[in-house]
Short mmCIF file of C-alpha atoms in Angstrom, two decimals:
data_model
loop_
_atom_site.label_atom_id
_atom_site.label_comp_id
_atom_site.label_asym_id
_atom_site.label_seq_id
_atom_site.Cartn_x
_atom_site.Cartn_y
_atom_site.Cartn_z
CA UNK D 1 23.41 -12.90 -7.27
CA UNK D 2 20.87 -12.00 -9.92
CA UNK D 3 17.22 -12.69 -9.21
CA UNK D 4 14.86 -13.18 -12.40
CA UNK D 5 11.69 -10.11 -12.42
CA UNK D 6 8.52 -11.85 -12.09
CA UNK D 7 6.11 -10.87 -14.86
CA UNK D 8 3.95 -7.98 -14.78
CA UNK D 9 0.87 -10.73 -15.53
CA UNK D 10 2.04 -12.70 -12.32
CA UNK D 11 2.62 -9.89 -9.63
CA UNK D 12 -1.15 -9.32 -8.89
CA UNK D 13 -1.14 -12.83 -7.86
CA UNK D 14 2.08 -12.88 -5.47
CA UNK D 15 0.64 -9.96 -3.79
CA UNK D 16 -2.31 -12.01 -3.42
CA UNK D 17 -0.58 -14.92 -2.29
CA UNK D 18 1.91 -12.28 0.46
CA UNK D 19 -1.49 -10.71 1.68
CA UNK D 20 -2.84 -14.50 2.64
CA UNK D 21 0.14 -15.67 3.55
CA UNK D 22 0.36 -13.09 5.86
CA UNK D 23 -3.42 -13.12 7.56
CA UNK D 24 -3.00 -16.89 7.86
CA UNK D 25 0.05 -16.52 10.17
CA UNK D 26 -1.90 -14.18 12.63
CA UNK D 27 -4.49 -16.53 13.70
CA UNK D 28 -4.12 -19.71 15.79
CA UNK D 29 -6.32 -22.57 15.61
CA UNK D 30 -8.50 -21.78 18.52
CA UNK D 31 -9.75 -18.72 16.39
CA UNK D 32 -11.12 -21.02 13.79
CA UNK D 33 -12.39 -23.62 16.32
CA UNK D 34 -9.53 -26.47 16.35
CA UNK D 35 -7.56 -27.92 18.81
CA UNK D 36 -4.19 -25.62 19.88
CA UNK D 37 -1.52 -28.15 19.28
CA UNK D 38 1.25 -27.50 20.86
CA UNK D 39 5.05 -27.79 19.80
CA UNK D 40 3.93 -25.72 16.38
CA UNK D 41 7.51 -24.20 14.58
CA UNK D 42 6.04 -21.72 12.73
CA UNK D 43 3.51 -19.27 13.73
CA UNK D 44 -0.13 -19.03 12.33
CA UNK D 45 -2.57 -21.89 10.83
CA UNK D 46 -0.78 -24.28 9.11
CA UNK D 47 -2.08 -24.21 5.15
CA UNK D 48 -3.53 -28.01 5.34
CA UNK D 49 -6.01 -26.25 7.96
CA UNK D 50 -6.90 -23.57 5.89
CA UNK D 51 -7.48 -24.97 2.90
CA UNK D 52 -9.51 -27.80 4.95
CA UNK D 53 -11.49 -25.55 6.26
CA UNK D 54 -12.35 -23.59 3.11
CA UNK D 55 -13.31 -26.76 1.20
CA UNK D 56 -10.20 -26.94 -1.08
CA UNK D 57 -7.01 -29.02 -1.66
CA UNK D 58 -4.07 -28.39 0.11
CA UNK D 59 -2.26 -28.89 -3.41
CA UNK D 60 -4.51 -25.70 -4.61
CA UNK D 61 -4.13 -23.64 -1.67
CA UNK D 62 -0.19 -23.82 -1.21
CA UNK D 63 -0.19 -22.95 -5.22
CA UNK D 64 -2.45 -19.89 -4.35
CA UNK D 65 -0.07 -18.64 -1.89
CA UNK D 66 2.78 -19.44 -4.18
CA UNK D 67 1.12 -17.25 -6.97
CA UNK D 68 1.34 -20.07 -9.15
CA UNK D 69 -2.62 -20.31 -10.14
CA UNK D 70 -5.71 -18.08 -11.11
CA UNK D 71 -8.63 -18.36 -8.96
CA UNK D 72 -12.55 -17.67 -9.05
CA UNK D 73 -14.45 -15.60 -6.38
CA UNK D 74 -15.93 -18.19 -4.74
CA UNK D 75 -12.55 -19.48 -3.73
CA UNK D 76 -11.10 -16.15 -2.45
CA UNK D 77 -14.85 -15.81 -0.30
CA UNK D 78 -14.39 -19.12 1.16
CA UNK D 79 -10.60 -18.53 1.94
CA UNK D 80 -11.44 -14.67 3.29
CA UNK D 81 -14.14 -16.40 6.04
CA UNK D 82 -11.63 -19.10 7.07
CA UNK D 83 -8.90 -16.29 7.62
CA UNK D 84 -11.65 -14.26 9.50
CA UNK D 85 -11.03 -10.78 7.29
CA UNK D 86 -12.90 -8.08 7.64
CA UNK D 87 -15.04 -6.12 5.05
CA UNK D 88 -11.94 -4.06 3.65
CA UNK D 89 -9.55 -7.38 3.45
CA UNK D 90 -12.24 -9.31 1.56
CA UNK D 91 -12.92 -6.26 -1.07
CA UNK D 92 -8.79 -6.40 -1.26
CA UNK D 93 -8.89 -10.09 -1.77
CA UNK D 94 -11.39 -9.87 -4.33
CA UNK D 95 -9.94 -7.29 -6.40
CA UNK D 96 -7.27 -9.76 -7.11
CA UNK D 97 -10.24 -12.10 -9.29
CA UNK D 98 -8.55 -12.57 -12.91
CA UNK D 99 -11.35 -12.13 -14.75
CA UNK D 100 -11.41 -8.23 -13.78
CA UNK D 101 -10.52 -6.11 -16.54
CA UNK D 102 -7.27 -3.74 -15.97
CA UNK D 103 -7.83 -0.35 -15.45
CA UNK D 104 -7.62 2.44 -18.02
CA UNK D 105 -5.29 5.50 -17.32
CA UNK D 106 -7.05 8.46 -16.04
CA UNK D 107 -6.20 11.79 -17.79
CA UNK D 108 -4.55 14.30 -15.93
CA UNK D 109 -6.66 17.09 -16.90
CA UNK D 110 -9.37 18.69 -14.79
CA UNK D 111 -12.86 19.53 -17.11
CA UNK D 112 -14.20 23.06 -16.94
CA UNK D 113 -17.21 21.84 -15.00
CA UNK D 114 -15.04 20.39 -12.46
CA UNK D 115 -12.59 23.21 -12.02
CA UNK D 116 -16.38 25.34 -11.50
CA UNK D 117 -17.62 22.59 -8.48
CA UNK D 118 -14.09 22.82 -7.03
CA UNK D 119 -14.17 26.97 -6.48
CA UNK D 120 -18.23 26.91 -5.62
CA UNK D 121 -17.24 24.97 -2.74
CA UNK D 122 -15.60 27.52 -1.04
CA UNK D 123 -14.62 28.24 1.95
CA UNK D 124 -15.08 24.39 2.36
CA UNK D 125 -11.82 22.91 1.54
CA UNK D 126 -11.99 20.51 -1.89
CA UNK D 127 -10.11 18.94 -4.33
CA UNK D 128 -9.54 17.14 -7.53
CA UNK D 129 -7.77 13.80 -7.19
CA UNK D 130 -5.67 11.45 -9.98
CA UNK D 131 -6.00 7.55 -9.03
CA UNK D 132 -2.60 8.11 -8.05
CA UNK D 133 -3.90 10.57 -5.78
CA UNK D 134 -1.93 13.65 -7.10
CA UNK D 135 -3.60 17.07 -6.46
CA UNK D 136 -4.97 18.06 -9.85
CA UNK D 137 -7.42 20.87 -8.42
CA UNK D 138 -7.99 22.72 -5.18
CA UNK D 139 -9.96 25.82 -4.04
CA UNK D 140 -8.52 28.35 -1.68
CA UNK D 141 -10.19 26.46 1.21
CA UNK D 142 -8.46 23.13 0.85
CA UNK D 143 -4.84 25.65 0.52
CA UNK D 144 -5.91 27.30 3.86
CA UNK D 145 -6.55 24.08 6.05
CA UNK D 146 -3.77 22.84 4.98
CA UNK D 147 -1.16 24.67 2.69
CA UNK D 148 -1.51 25.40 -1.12
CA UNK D 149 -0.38 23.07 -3.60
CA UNK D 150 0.88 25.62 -5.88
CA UNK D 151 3.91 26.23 -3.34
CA UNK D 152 5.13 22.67 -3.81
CA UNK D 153 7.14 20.46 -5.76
CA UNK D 154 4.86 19.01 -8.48
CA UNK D 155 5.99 15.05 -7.46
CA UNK D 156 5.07 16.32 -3.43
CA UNK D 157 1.36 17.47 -4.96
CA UNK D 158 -0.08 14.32 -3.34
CA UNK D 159 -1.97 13.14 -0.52
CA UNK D 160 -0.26 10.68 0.88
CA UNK D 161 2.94 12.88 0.72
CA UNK D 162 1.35 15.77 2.37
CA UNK D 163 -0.26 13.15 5.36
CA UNK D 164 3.14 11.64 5.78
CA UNK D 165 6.18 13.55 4.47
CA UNK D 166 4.86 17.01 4.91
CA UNK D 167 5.77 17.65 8.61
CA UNK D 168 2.73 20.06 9.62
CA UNK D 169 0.76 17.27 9.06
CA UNK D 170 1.20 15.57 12.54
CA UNK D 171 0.25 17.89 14.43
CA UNK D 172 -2.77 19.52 12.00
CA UNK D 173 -4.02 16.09 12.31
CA UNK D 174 -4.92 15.23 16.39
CA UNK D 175 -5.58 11.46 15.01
CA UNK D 176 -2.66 11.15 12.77
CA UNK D 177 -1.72 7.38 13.66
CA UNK D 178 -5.44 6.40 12.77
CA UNK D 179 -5.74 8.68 9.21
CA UNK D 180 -2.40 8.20 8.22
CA UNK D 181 -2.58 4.18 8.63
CA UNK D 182 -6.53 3.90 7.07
CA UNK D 183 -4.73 6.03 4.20
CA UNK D 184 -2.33 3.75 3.55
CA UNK D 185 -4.60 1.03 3.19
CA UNK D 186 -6.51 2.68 0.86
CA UNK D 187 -3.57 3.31 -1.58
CA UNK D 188 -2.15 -0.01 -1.15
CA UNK D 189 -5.36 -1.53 -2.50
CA UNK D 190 -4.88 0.51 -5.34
CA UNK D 191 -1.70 -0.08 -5.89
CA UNK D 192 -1.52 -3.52 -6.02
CA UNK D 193 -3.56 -3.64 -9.24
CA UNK D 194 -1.29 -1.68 -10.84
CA UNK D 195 2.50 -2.96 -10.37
CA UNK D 196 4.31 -1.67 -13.51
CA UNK D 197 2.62 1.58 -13.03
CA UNK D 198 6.04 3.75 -12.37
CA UNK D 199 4.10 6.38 -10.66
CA UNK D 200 2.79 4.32 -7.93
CA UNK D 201 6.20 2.91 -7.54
CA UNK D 202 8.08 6.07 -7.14
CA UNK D 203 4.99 6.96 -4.46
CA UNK D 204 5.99 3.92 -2.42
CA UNK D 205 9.57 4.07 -2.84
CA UNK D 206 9.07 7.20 -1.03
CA UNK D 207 6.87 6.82 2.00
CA UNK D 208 8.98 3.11 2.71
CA UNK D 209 11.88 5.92 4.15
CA UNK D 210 8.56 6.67 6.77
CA UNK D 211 9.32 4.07 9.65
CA UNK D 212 5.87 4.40 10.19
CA UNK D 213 4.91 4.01 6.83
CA UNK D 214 7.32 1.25 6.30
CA UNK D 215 6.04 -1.10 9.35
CA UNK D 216 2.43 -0.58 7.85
CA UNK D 217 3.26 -1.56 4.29
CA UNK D 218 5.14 -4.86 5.90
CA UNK D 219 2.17 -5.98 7.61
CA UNK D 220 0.25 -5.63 4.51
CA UNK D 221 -2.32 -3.58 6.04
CA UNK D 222 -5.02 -2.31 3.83
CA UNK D 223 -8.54 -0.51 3.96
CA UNK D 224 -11.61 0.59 2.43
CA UNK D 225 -12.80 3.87 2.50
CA UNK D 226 -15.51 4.72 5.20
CA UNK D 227 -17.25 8.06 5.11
CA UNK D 228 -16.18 9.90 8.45
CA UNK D 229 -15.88 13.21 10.59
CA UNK D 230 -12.12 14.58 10.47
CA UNK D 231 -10.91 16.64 13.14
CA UNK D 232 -7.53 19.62 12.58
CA UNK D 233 -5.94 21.41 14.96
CA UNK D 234 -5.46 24.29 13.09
CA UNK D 235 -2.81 26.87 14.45
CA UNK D 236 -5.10 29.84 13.03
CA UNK D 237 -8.36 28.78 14.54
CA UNK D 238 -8.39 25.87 16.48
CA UNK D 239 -9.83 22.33 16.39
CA UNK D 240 -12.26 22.09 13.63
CA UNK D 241 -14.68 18.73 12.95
CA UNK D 242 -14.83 18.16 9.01
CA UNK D 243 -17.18 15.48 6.93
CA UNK D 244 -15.31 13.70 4.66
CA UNK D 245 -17.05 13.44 1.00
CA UNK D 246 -15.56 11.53 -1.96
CA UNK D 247 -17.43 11.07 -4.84
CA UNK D 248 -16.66 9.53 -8.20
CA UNK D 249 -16.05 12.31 -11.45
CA UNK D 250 -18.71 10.33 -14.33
CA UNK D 251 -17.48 12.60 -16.97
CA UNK D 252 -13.39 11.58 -16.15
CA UNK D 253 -12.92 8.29 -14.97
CA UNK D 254 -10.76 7.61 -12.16
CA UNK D 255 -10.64 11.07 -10.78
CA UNK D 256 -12.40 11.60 -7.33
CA UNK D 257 -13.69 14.54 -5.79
CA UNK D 258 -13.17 15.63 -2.05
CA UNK D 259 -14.55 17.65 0.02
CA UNK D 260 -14.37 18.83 3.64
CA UNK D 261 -17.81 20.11 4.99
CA UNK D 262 -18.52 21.47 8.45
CA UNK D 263 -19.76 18.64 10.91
CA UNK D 264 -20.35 21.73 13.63
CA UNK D 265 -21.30 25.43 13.91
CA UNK D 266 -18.22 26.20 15.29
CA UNK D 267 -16.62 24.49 12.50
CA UNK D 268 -18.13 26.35 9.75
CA UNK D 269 -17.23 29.88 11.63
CA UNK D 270 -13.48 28.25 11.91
CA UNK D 271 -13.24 27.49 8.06
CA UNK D 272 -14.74 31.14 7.40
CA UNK D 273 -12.12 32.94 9.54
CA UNK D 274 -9.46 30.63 7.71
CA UNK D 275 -10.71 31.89 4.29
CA UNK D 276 -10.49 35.37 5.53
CA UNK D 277 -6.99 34.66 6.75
CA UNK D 278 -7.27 33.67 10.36
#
């Protein structure tokens, strides 16, 4: 049976419609202050309630869901309050507005300067990241904490890979479940905006033959990026607590910069025996 492709213009918007969809059917209508009926067939709040609540017609909101209409941002606020998402589920929502332009492509080159910021960093661990979050650049720190780029494939030069097809990474990471999932998140919201893009395809086609990976991306499960303190178990020196800094490259848009900076003393003498080789 053949199935008809749905047109790159539509996609965004049956994502969109999926990602309600799929919030809607985890609450019940106590959490939104109505009645609990009983003898409900399906799970969830019923669209008629949702779209009652959020001041629009039931008409509008089934054809949201559908992926059948645009929609403005004052919709998509009203809808994200009924559904009760959080800060990261509204930003996702929102990113789904029409009027938003589409993103340019990123080049995959790394600037001079950059390259320069990326090796003064050491022995703190950094890197150069494509939107697609392939490894463009990396100082000997970042290879050290966790293994050098240069010995890979160029298609498993990627963070997600390493975090969830790149076995080590389990046990370097003590809070694996809780990276690996916020992750996720984070690369779904990207990916959503871009759904011919064949690179974030192949990326997803991949980490879908991760159970773990694959139960997340069912539920739809998506996050924002919070700055944080990391902690490694390294097998060289230990347990180390690392600051997480991203910051935006001006000069080449859509790259990011990471870097990994000591939250402890212990940690900084831990990432200083690592660049000395353990």
């Amino acid at each position: 049976m053949s199935t008809v492709p749905t047109p790159p213009g539509e996609y965004p918007r049956h994502e969109l419609g999926a990602f309600l969809r799929s919030r809607r059917e985890r609450l019940t209508p106590k959490d939104v202050g109505l009645p609990d009926a009983s003898g409900r067939r399906t799970p969830g709040l019923r669209r008629a309630e949702v779209a009652e609540l959020a001041g629009i017609s039931i008409s509008w909101y089934t054809w949201l869901e559908q992926g059948r209409v645009r929609t403005s941002e004052q919709v998509l606020r009203a809808v994200s309050r009924v559904l009760r998402l959080d800060a990261a589920e509204t930003a996702h929502v929102l990113s789904f507005v029409e009027e938003s332009r589409p993103p340019t492509d990123a080049p995959t080159w790394v600037s001079p300067n950059l390259l320069t910021l990326v090796q003064a960093m050491t022995p703190h661990p950094a890197v150069v990241l494509h939107p697609h979050w392939d490894l463009l650049a990396w100082n000997t720190g970042y290879a050290a904490l966790l293994t050098d780029p240069a010995r890979l494939h160029s298609k498993q030069r990627n963070l997600l890979w390493l975090v969830f097809r790149w076995p080590p990474a389990r046990t370097l990471l003590p809070d694996w479940e809780h990276e690996a999932r916020a992750l996720l998140g984070q690369f779904r919201f990207r990916a959503a905006r871009r759904p011919n893009d064949p690179r974030f395809a192949e990326l997803i086609g991949e980490l879908l033959s991760d159970g773990d990976a694959a139960r997340w991306c069912e539920r739809r499960e998506t996050a924002a990026f919070q700055p944080s303190v990391r902690r490694f178990r390294h097998p060289a020196v230990g347990e180390l607590r690392l600051r997480y800094v991203k910051l935006a490259a001006v000069d080449e848009p859509g790259h990011r910069f990471l870097a990994y900076l000591p939250d402890d003393r212990g940690s900084e003498d831990a990432l200083r025996r690592l660049q000395a080789g353990g």
